[in-house]
Structures are given as structure tokens and as C-alpha cells.
């Protein structure tokens, strides 16, 4: 089954080779019709109200809690290429999928994600990581849903070999190379097709976070990372420094080449939430790192001690956080035990409170000084038969505690690797979240 390329709030993550940049007359009519339907939804008064709510929320002004859902891989069960897509061309199908998801969001999910009349395209580009691959076995490369075995590339090094590893030679800096011809061709074609209907902008997912812990785990394995903190602390620092410096070089390159995107508009930021704010970007000026949201996270290190976090993670996250105008922190990792250090990171604004964090402690820590990005339990809607009472109990407890602490709350449902082919359960989850919100507020 063909898998949708859209992630993180309906980003198309890959551009198209020049030979795929074409749209037939039949596909053109389908796309224009969908774009008109999308534009009509964008003009609804509630979309303006949702934009205002998100801006106030991110600027730490009092609002009701906001609800945001991204079905992620579950989208492949809600809107399917083999059932719902009518276009015939490969690129046209990707574009159609984007519009159908936006329309589904507005007409079915009905969360607080606003619709804005912009169609976003990615660059066609090479965007490398660190030059050290992963060994994968038993994987069907055409099906991302299948399990596979994975072996870290440096896992079997003996102690002496690892201690003598030349980090500069072994780990390459990330490289970005844009295919200008294919990128510009897709942009010009999209602007021609959607002329007079929606604006077309470039928005490419060049980076998410520095991923120092994930990259290290890819090299040495997760067990290896934990052992190395004790056995080879100097080597860990050397590798983390290399990864951080390489990430910063990439960011500076993107900034110098004017390849950054404005993520203070209707754009997914951090590990959940929308970037809408009046605090950062001036549309009359070029986008810079200082006009953007950034993210730091170390999910692989969720269970290390606060002292180890201070020594091994904080110094490198600090270097990254100070580059951006506003900082998001964390994804799935528990952070309440490390909050003393996380709270010291520069430009901190949005904090992920996952199921691995103590929700009540984080409500007390964050008060009204940060965005409380609550990550709801995704398992509740991935099972074949959803238990509404369990969902209500979780959300009611969270709403009551965050109201008590005057938190700026967003309730984010994501990490849905499946929805048991029941999008109606996700739709019902949104209804329950609203019902409990109205009860609490």
C-alpha cells in the first residue's frame, strides 16, 4: 500500500523529481475543485477565531485550552490512496491527499487547527544526516508499517577501538543540496494551477531537533549510550559536541541560503502545537533563526538522572536553544525530574508534558509562564474499542489541575501509528475533549 508522505500537521516532506512534475488536465480539474472547497472552508469566521486563539495562547495571554489532533500514520486509514484519491499522476496524488486531509480536519475532526488559504510545497533536495547508516533487516522498504530488526553501526567496537575513534573523520556534517530545477518547476506549476484560489509557499522540513541522543543511539545502541555515560564520558562529550556543531552549521547554512521557512504561521512546531504568534516574525524581513521556533529533546535519555542531564545534555541543548526566538522542549520523555535545568534553557516557551511526565507537578512548575503542551494518551484511540470513561477520567483530571495552576494548555493527540481503521474514534475523542473542557472551564 502506498504511504502518504505527510507528517507533522500535514507537511509534505519530500519534493518530486523533475520527471514527476506534471499534472494532466483531468487531474488539474480535480485539484482546482478541491482547492476551491478548501478555500471556502478557510473563509469561515471560526477560522479567524482559531487563529486569534492560537496567537493569544502562544503569547501567554489567557485563553481556553486548545485541542489539536494529528493522526500521523493513522491518516493512511482515514484517507487512502487506494480508495479516496482520484488523481492519476504521482505528484498530483500527493497534492490531492494534502487537500483532502485539510478538508477532513475541518469537516470531520473539528479540532482547533485553523485552515488558512495556503498550499505548501517542499523543496526537492538531498538532506543528509551523519554519514553513518543503520543496519536494517527484515524490512519491506515499500511498506513503512512493517517491523524490522536494527543493529547500531558502532555497537561491536571494542573499548580501545572506540576510545581511539576519530570522531571528526567518522561522523560527517549534514549536507543540504537543493534541486533547483525540480523545485522551481513544481512551484511554478502549482502557482499556475491554483492561481486565484490559494497562495502557494515553500515549506521544507529541513530539521526537527538536534537529535544528539537519537544519533548517538543509532551509532552505539541505546544500551551503549547508557554504558558510555559511565565508561567513556569524555568520548560522549566529544560526539555530542560534534553532533551539536554539525547541526548548528546546517542551521546557519539554511539561514544564509534563505531556505528557512516561517513557522510562526499555521505551522506545526516542536512536538505538538501550532506556531501562530505575533511575537517573532516580521513578514517584511527575511526569515532568520531568531524569528523561528526551535526544539530541543532527548527522548532516549528520559530516565537518566538530573545530574547526568546537567552534565551531558543541558550544555548542548543550551547552544541550540539560544539560536532561536522561542524554544519548545521535549517530546515523549519525562521531564519533571529535570525541570530545574530545562527551565534555564534560553527562550523557553512551549513544554511537552507527555504520559511519562508527572502531569500534576508540571502544572505546578509551568504556572502561567509557559505553554503547557499536554500529550494525551494515544493508546486510547488505537484500540479497536475505545473506552470513553477512561478518556474522560484522564482529561478531567488534567483540565482540573491545569485550571488550578492557570496553565496555558494545549491538548495534543498524536503518535497514532494506527487508529484501528476507525477514524470515527478519533472524531469522538475530540468531542469528548471538548465536553470535558466545557465542564472544567
Coordinates of C-alpha atoms in Angstrom, one line a residue:
X1 CA 0.0 0.0 0.0
X2 CA 1.3 3.4 -0.9
X3 CA 2.0 5.5 2.2
X4 CA 1.2 9.2 2.5
X5 CA 4.3 11.5 2.7
X6 CA 2.6 14.0 5.1
X7 CA 3.7 14.3 8.6
X8 CA 3.7 16.8 11.5
X9 CA 0.5 18.6 10.8
X10 CA 0.2 17.8 7.1
X11 CA 3.7 18.6 5.9
X12 CA 4.6 17.1 2.5
X13 CA 8.1 16.0 3.4
X14 CA 9.6 15.1 0.0
X15 CA 9.8 17.0 -3.2
X16 CA 9.4 15.4 -6.6
X17 CA 12.0 14.6 -9.3
X18 CA 11.6 16.6 -12.5
X19 CA 10.1 13.8 -14.4
X20 CA 7.2 13.6 -12.0
X21 CA 6.5 17.4 -12.1
X22 CA 3.4 17.2 -14.4
X23 CA -0.3 17.4 -14.0
X24 CA -2.8 16.2 -16.6
X25 CA -5.9 18.2 -17.5
X26 CA -8.1 15.7 -15.7
X27 CA -6.0 15.9 -12.5
X28 CA -5.9 19.7 -12.8
X29 CA -9.7 19.9 -12.6
X30 CA -9.8 17.6 -9.6
X31 CA -7.2 19.7 -7.8
X32 CA -8.8 23.0 -8.6
X33 CA -12.1 21.7 -7.4
X34 CA -10.6 20.6 -4.1
X35 CA -8.7 23.8 -3.7
X36 CA -11.9 25.8 -4.1
X37 CA -13.7 23.6 -1.5
X38 CA -10.7 24.2 0.8
X39 CA -10.7 27.9 0.2
X40 CA -14.4 28.2 1.1
X41 CA -13.7 26.4 4.4
X42 CA -10.8 28.9 5.0
X43 CA -13.2 31.8 4.8
X44 CA -15.4 30.6 7.6
X45 CA -15.5 33.0 10.6
X46 CA -14.4 30.3 13.0
X47 CA -11.0 30.0 11.2
X48 CA -10.2 33.6 12.1
X49 CA -11.2 33.0 15.7
X50 CA -9.0 29.9 15.9
X51 CA -6.0 31.9 14.6
X52 CA -6.6 34.6 17.2
X53 CA -6.8 31.9 20.0
X54 CA -3.6 30.3 18.9
X55 CA -1.8 33.6 18.8
X56 CA -3.0 34.6 22.3
X57 CA -2.2 31.1 23.6
X58 CA 1.4 31.2 22.3
X59 CA 1.9 34.8 23.5
X60 CA 0.8 33.6 27.0
X61 CA -2.5 35.5 27.1
X62 CA -5.4 33.8 28.8
X63 CA -7.5 31.5 26.6
X64 CA -9.4 28.3 26.9
X65 CA -7.4 25.2 26.3
X66 CA -6.8 24.4 22.6
X67 CA -7.3 21.0 21.1
X68 CA -5.1 19.7 18.3
X69 CA -5.1 16.3 16.6
X70 CA -2.7 14.8 14.1
X71 CA -3.4 11.2 13.2
X72 CA 0.1 10.8 11.7
X73 CA 0.3 7.3 10.3
X74 CA -3.4 6.9 11.1
X75 CA -4.2 9.2 8.2
X76 CA -3.4 6.2 6.0
X77 CA -6.5 4.6 7.4
X78 CA -8.7 7.7 7.2
X79 CA -7.8 8.9 3.7
X80 CA -6.4 6.2 1.5
X81 CA -4.7 6.4 -1.8
X82 CA -6.3 3.1 -3.0
X83 CA -9.8 4.2 -2.0
X84 CA -10.1 8.0 -1.9
X85 CA -7.6 9.6 -4.3
X86 CA -8.9 10.3 -7.8
X87 CA -5.9 11.9 -9.5
X88 CA -3.7 9.6 -11.6
X89 CA -0.4 11.4 -11.6
X90 CA 2.1 10.6 -8.8
X91 CA 2.7 14.3 -7.7
X92 CA -1.0 15.2 -8.3
X93 CA -2.0 12.4 -5.9
X94 CA 0.3 13.8 -3.2
X95 CA -1.3 17.2 -3.7
X96 CA -4.8 15.8 -3.7
X97 CA -4.0 13.9 -0.4
X98 CA -2.9 17.2 1.2
X99 CA -6.2 19.0 0.3
X100 CA -8.3 16.0 1.4
X101 CA -6.6 15.9 4.7
X102 CA -7.2 19.6 5.3
X103 CA -10.8 19.3 4.4
X104 CA -11.2 16.2 6.7
X105 CA -9.7 18.2 9.5
X106 CA -12.2 21.0 9.1
X107 CA -15.3 18.9 8.4
X108 CA -14.7 15.7 10.4
X109 CA -12.1 16.1 13.1
X110 CA -13.2 19.6 14.1
X111 CA -10.4 20.3 16.5
X112 CA -8.8 23.8 16.8
X113 CA -6.5 23.6 13.9
X114 CA -7.4 26.6 11.7
X115 CA -7.5 26.5 7.9
X116 CA -5.5 29.2 6.1
X117 CA -5.6 29.6 2.3
X118 CA -2.1 28.5 1.6
X119 CA -0.8 25.3 -0.2
X120 CA 2.7 24.4 1.0
X121 CA 5.3 22.7 -1.2
X122 CA 8.7 21.2 -0.2
X123 CA 12.0 21.6 -2.0
X124 CA 13.3 18.7 -3.9
X125 CA 16.6 18.2 -2.1
X126 CA 19.2 15.9 -0.6
X127 CA 19.2 16.4 3.2
X128 CA 21.7 14.1 4.8
X129 CA 22.5 13.2 8.3
X130 CA 25.8 12.0 9.7
X131 CA 27.2 9.6 7.2
X132 CA 26.8 6.6 9.4
X133 CA 24.0 4.4 8.4
X134 CA 21.8 1.8 10.2
X135 CA 21.7 -1.9 9.6
X136 CA 18.1 -2.9 8.9
X137 CA 16.9 -6.4 8.2
X138 CA 13.6 -8.0 7.5
X139 CA 12.1 -4.7 6.3
X140 CA 9.9 -4.2 3.3
X141 CA 11.2 -0.8 2.0
X142 CA 7.8 -0.2 0.3
X143 CA 5.8 -0.5 3.5
X144 CA 6.8 1.7 6.5
X145 CA 4.3 -0.2 8.6
X146 CA 6.2 -3.4 8.8
X147 CA 8.6 -4.2 11.7
X148 CA 12.3 -4.7 11.2
X149 CA 15.5 -5.6 13.1
X150 CA 18.1 -2.9 13.7
X151 CA 21.7 -3.0 14.6
X152 CA 23.8 0.0 15.7
X153 CA 26.8 0.5 13.4
X154 CA 29.3 1.1 16.2
X155 CA 27.8 -1.3 18.7
X156 CA 30.5 -4.0 18.4
X157 CA 33.6 -1.8 18.7
X158 CA 35.9 -3.0 21.5
X159 CA 36.8 -0.4 24.2
X160 CA 40.2 0.5 22.7
X161 CA 38.8 0.9 19.2
X162 CA 36.0 3.2 20.5
X163 CA 38.3 5.3 22.6
X164 CA 40.6 5.9 19.6
X165 CA 37.8 6.7 17.2
X166 CA 38.5 9.8 15.1
X167 CA 35.1 11.5 15.6
X168 CA 35.8 14.2 13.0
X169 CA 36.6 11.7 10.3
X170 CA 33.9 9.1 11.3
X171 CA 30.9 11.5 11.6
X172 CA 30.2 13.7 8.7
X173 CA 28.4 17.1 9.0
X174 CA 24.9 17.1 7.5
X175 CA 24.6 18.4 3.9
X176 CA 21.7 20.1 2.1
X177 CA 21.7 20.2 -1.7
X178 CA 18.6 21.6 -3.4
X179 CA 17.5 20.5 -6.9
X180 CA 16.6 24.0 -8.1
X181 CA 15.2 22.9 -11.4
X182 CA 12.7 20.4 -10.0
X183 CA 11.8 22.6 -7.1
X184 CA 11.1 25.7 -9.2
X185 CA 9.2 23.6 -11.8
X186 CA 6.8 22.3 -9.1
X187 CA 6.4 25.7 -7.6
X188 CA 5.6 27.4 -10.9
X189 CA 3.1 24.6 -11.9
X190 CA 1.3 24.8 -8.5
X191 CA 1.0 28.6 -8.8
X192 CA -0.4 28.2 -12.3
X193 CA -3.0 25.6 -11.3
X194 CA -4.1 27.3 -8.1
X195 CA -3.9 30.8 -9.4
X196 CA -6.8 32.9 -7.9
X197 CA -7.7 30.2 -5.4
X198 CA -4.9 29.7 -2.8
X199 CA -1.4 31.1 -2.3
X200 CA 1.5 28.7 -2.8
X201 CA 4.5 28.8 -0.5
X202 CA 7.7 26.7 0.0
X203 CA 7.9 25.0 3.4
X204 CA 10.5 22.3 3.8
X205 CA 11.1 20.1 6.9
X206 CA 14.9 20.6 7.0
X207 CA 15.2 19.9 10.7
X208 CA 13.2 19.0 13.8
X209 CA 15.7 18.9 16.7
X210 CA 19.4 18.3 17.0
X211 CA 18.8 14.7 17.8
X212 CA 22.1 14.2 19.7
X213 CA 20.8 11.4 21.8
X214 CA 19.0 9.6 18.9
X215 CA 22.0 9.9 16.6
X216 CA 24.3 8.6 19.4
X217 CA 21.9 5.7 19.9
X218 CA 22.0 5.0 16.2
X219 CA 25.8 4.7 16.4
X220 CA 26.2 2.8 19.6
X221 CA 22.7 1.4 20.5
X222 CA 20.6 2.6 23.4
X223 CA 22.3 0.3 25.9
X224 CA 25.7 1.6 24.5
X225 CA 24.7 5.2 25.2
X226 CA 23.8 4.4 28.8
X227 CA 27.0 2.5 29.4
X228 CA 29.1 5.1 27.6
X229 CA 27.9 7.8 30.0
X230 CA 29.8 5.9 32.7
X231 CA 32.6 4.2 30.8
X232 CA 33.6 6.8 28.2
X233 CA 32.2 10.2 29.4
X234 CA 34.9 12.2 27.5
X235 CA 34.0 10.4 24.3
X236 CA 30.3 11.0 24.8
X237 CA 31.1 14.8 25.2
X238 CA 33.3 14.7 22.1
X239 CA 30.5 13.0 20.0
X240 CA 27.7 15.3 21.4
X241 CA 29.9 18.3 20.6
X242 CA 30.4 17.1 17.0
X243 CA 26.7 16.4 16.6
X244 CA 25.7 19.8 18.0
X245 CA 28.3 21.7 16.0
X246 CA 27.2 19.9 12.8
X247 CA 23.5 20.7 13.5
X248 CA 24.3 24.4 14.1
X249 CA 26.4 24.5 10.8
X250 CA 23.4 23.2 9.0
X251 CA 21.1 25.8 10.5
X252 CA 23.4 28.6 9.6
X253 CA 23.7 27.3 6.1
X254 CA 19.9 27.2 5.7
X255 CA 19.7 30.7 7.1
X256 CA 22.5 32.0 4.7
X257 CA 20.8 30.4 1.7
X258 CA 17.4 31.8 2.6
X259 CA 16.0 28.3 2.9
X260 CA 14.3 28.8 6.3
X261 CA 10.5 28.9 6.5
X262 CA 8.2 31.0 8.6
X263 CA 7.0 28.7 11.4
X264 CA 5.0 31.5 13.2
X265 CA 2.1 30.9 10.9
X266 CA -0.3 27.9 10.7
X267 CA 2.6 25.5 11.1
X268 CA 3.2 22.6 13.4
X269 CA 6.1 23.4 15.8
X270 CA 8.0 21.4 18.4
X271 CA 6.5 18.1 19.3
X272 CA 2.9 19.4 19.1
X273 CA 1.2 22.7 18.8
X274 CA 0.9 25.4 16.2
X275 CA 3.4 28.3 15.8
X276 CA 1.0 31.1 15.4
X277 CA 2.3 34.2 17.2
X278 CA 2.8 37.9 16.8
X279 CA 6.0 37.8 18.9
X280 CA 8.6 36.8 16.4
X281 CA 8.4 37.3 12.6
X282 CA 8.0 40.4 10.6
X283 CA 6.8 39.4 7.1
X284 CA 8.7 42.4 5.6
X285 CA 12.0 40.8 6.7
X286 CA 13.8 37.6 5.7
X287 CA 13.2 34.6 8.0
X288 CA 16.1 34.0 10.4
X289 CA 16.6 31.5 13.2
X290 CA 15.8 34.3 15.7
X291 CA 12.4 34.7 14.1
X292 CA 11.6 31.0 14.4
X293 CA 10.5 28.4 17.0
X294 CA 13.1 25.8 17.7
X295 CA 13.0 22.4 19.5
X296 CA 15.3 20.5 21.9
X297 CA 14.6 17.0 23.1
X298 CA 16.4 13.9 24.3
X299 CA 13.8 11.2 24.4
X300 CA 16.4 8.4 24.6
X301 CA 17.6 10.0 27.9
X302 CA 14.3 10.2 29.6
X303 CA 15.4 8.0 32.5
X304 CA 18.9 9.5 33.2
X305 CA 19.4 11.4 36.5
X306 CA 19.1 15.2 36.7
X307 CA 22.8 15.3 37.4
X308 CA 23.6 13.4 34.2
X309 CA 21.2 15.6 32.3
X310 CA 23.0 18.7 33.6
X311 CA 26.4 17.2 32.6
X312 CA 25.7 15.6 29.2
X313 CA 22.5 17.1 27.7
X314 CA 21.9 20.6 29.0
X315 CA 25.1 22.3 27.7
X316 CA 24.4 21.2 24.1
X317 CA 20.7 22.0 24.2
X318 CA 21.6 25.4 25.5
X319 CA 23.8 26.1 22.4
X320 CA 20.9 25.2 20.1
X321 CA 18.1 27.0 22.1
X322 CA 19.9 30.3 22.2
X323 CA 19.8 30.4 18.4
X324 CA 16.0 30.6 18.1
X325 CA 13.5 33.2 19.0
X326 CA 11.4 30.8 21.1
X327 CA 12.2 27.3 22.3
X328 CA 10.0 24.2 22.5
X329 CA 11.2 21.4 24.8
X330 CA 10.7 17.7 24.9
X331 CA 8.5 15.2 23.1
X332 CA 7.7 11.8 24.8
X333 CA 10.3 11.8 27.5
X334 CA 9.5 12.5 31.2
X335 CA 10.9 15.9 32.2
X336 CA 9.6 16.7 35.7
X337 CA 12.7 15.4 37.5
X338 CA 14.9 17.6 35.2
X339 CA 12.8 20.7 35.2
X340 CA 15.3 22.7 37.2
X341 CA 17.7 22.6 34.4
X342 CA 15.3 22.6 31.5
X343 CA 13.7 25.8 32.8
X344 CA 17.1 27.5 32.4
X345 CA 17.2 27.0 28.7
X346 CA 17.1 30.2 26.7
X347 CA 13.9 31.5 25.1
X348 CA 11.8 28.7 26.7
X349 CA 8.1 28.9 25.8
X350 CA 6.4 25.5 24.9
X351 CA 6.9 22.5 27.1
X352 CA 5.7 19.0 26.3
X353 CA 4.0 17.2 29.1
X354 CA 3.8 13.6 28.0
X355 CA 2.5 10.4 29.6
X356 CA 6.0 9.9 31.0
X357 CA 5.9 13.2 33.0
X358 CA 4.2 13.8 36.3
X359 CA 1.2 15.9 35.0
X360 CA 0.4 17.5 38.3
X361 CA 4.0 18.5 39.1
X362 CA 4.4 20.0 35.6
X363 CA 1.2 22.0 36.1
X364 CA 2.7 23.5 39.3
X365 CA 6.1 24.1 37.7
X366 CA 4.8 25.8 34.5
X367 CA 2.1 28.0 36.0
X368 CA 1.3 30.8 33.5
X369 CA 4.9 31.2 32.4
X370 CA 5.0 28.7 29.6
X371 CA 2.7 26.8 27.2
X372 CA 1.6 23.5 28.8
X373 CA 1.6 21.1 25.8
X374 CA -0.3 18.1 27.2
X375 CA 0.2 14.9 25.1
X376 CA -2.9 12.8 25.5
X377 CA -2.7 9.1 25.7
X378 CA -2.7 7.9 22.1
X379 CA -3.3 4.3 23.0
X380 CA -6.9 5.2 23.9
X381 CA -7.9 5.6 20.2
X382 CA -5.6 3.0 18.7
X383 CA -7.5 0.0 20.2
X384 CA -10.5 -1.5 18.3
X385 CA -13.0 -0.5 21.0
X386 CA -12.4 2.9 22.6
X387 CA -13.2 3.2 26.3
X388 CA -14.8 6.7 26.7
X389 CA -14.9 6.6 30.5
X390 CA -11.1 6.1 30.6
X391 CA -10.6 9.1 28.3
X392 CA -12.9 11.3 30.3
X393 CA -11.1 10.4 33.6
X394 CA -7.7 11.3 32.1
X395 CA -8.8 14.6 30.5
X396 CA -10.9 15.6 33.5
X397 CA -8.0 15.2 35.9
X398 CA -5.7 17.2 33.6
X399 CA -8.1 20.0 33.0
X400 CA -8.8 20.4 36.7
X401 CA -5.2 20.5 37.6
X402 CA -4.1 22.9 34.8
X403 CA -7.1 25.2 35.6
X404 CA -6.0 25.3 39.2
X405 CA -2.5 26.5 38.1
X406 CA -3.7 28.9 35.4
X407 CA -1.7 27.0 32.8
X408 CA -1.8 27.9 29.1
X409 CA -3.0 24.5 27.9
X410 CA -3.0 22.7 24.5
X411 CA -4.3 19.2 24.4
X412 CA -2.5 17.3 21.7
X413 CA -3.4 13.9 20.4
X414 CA -0.7 12.5 18.1
X415 CA 1.7 9.5 17.7
X416 CA -1.2 7.5 16.2
X417 CA 0.6 4.7 14.4
X418 CA -2.8 3.1 13.8
X419 CA -6.4 4.1 14.5
X420 CA -7.7 0.5 14.0
X421 CA -9.3 1.7 10.8
X422 CA -11.8 3.7 12.9
X423 CA -11.4 7.4 12.2
X424 CA -14.7 7.8 14.0
X425 CA -13.0 7.1 17.3
X426 CA -10.6 10.0 16.8
X427 CA -13.6 12.2 15.9
X428 CA -15.3 11.1 19.0
X429 CA -12.2 11.7 21.1
X430 CA -12.3 15.4 20.0
X431 CA -15.9 15.6 21.1
X432 CA -15.1 14.2 24.5
X433 CA -12.2 16.6 24.9
X434 CA -14.5 19.5 24.2
X435 CA -17.2 18.2 26.5
X436 CA -14.7 17.8 29.4
X437 CA -13.2 21.2 28.6
X438 CA -16.6 22.9 28.8
X439 CA -17.2 21.1 32.1
X440 CA -14.0 22.3 33.6
X441 CA -13.9 25.8 32.2

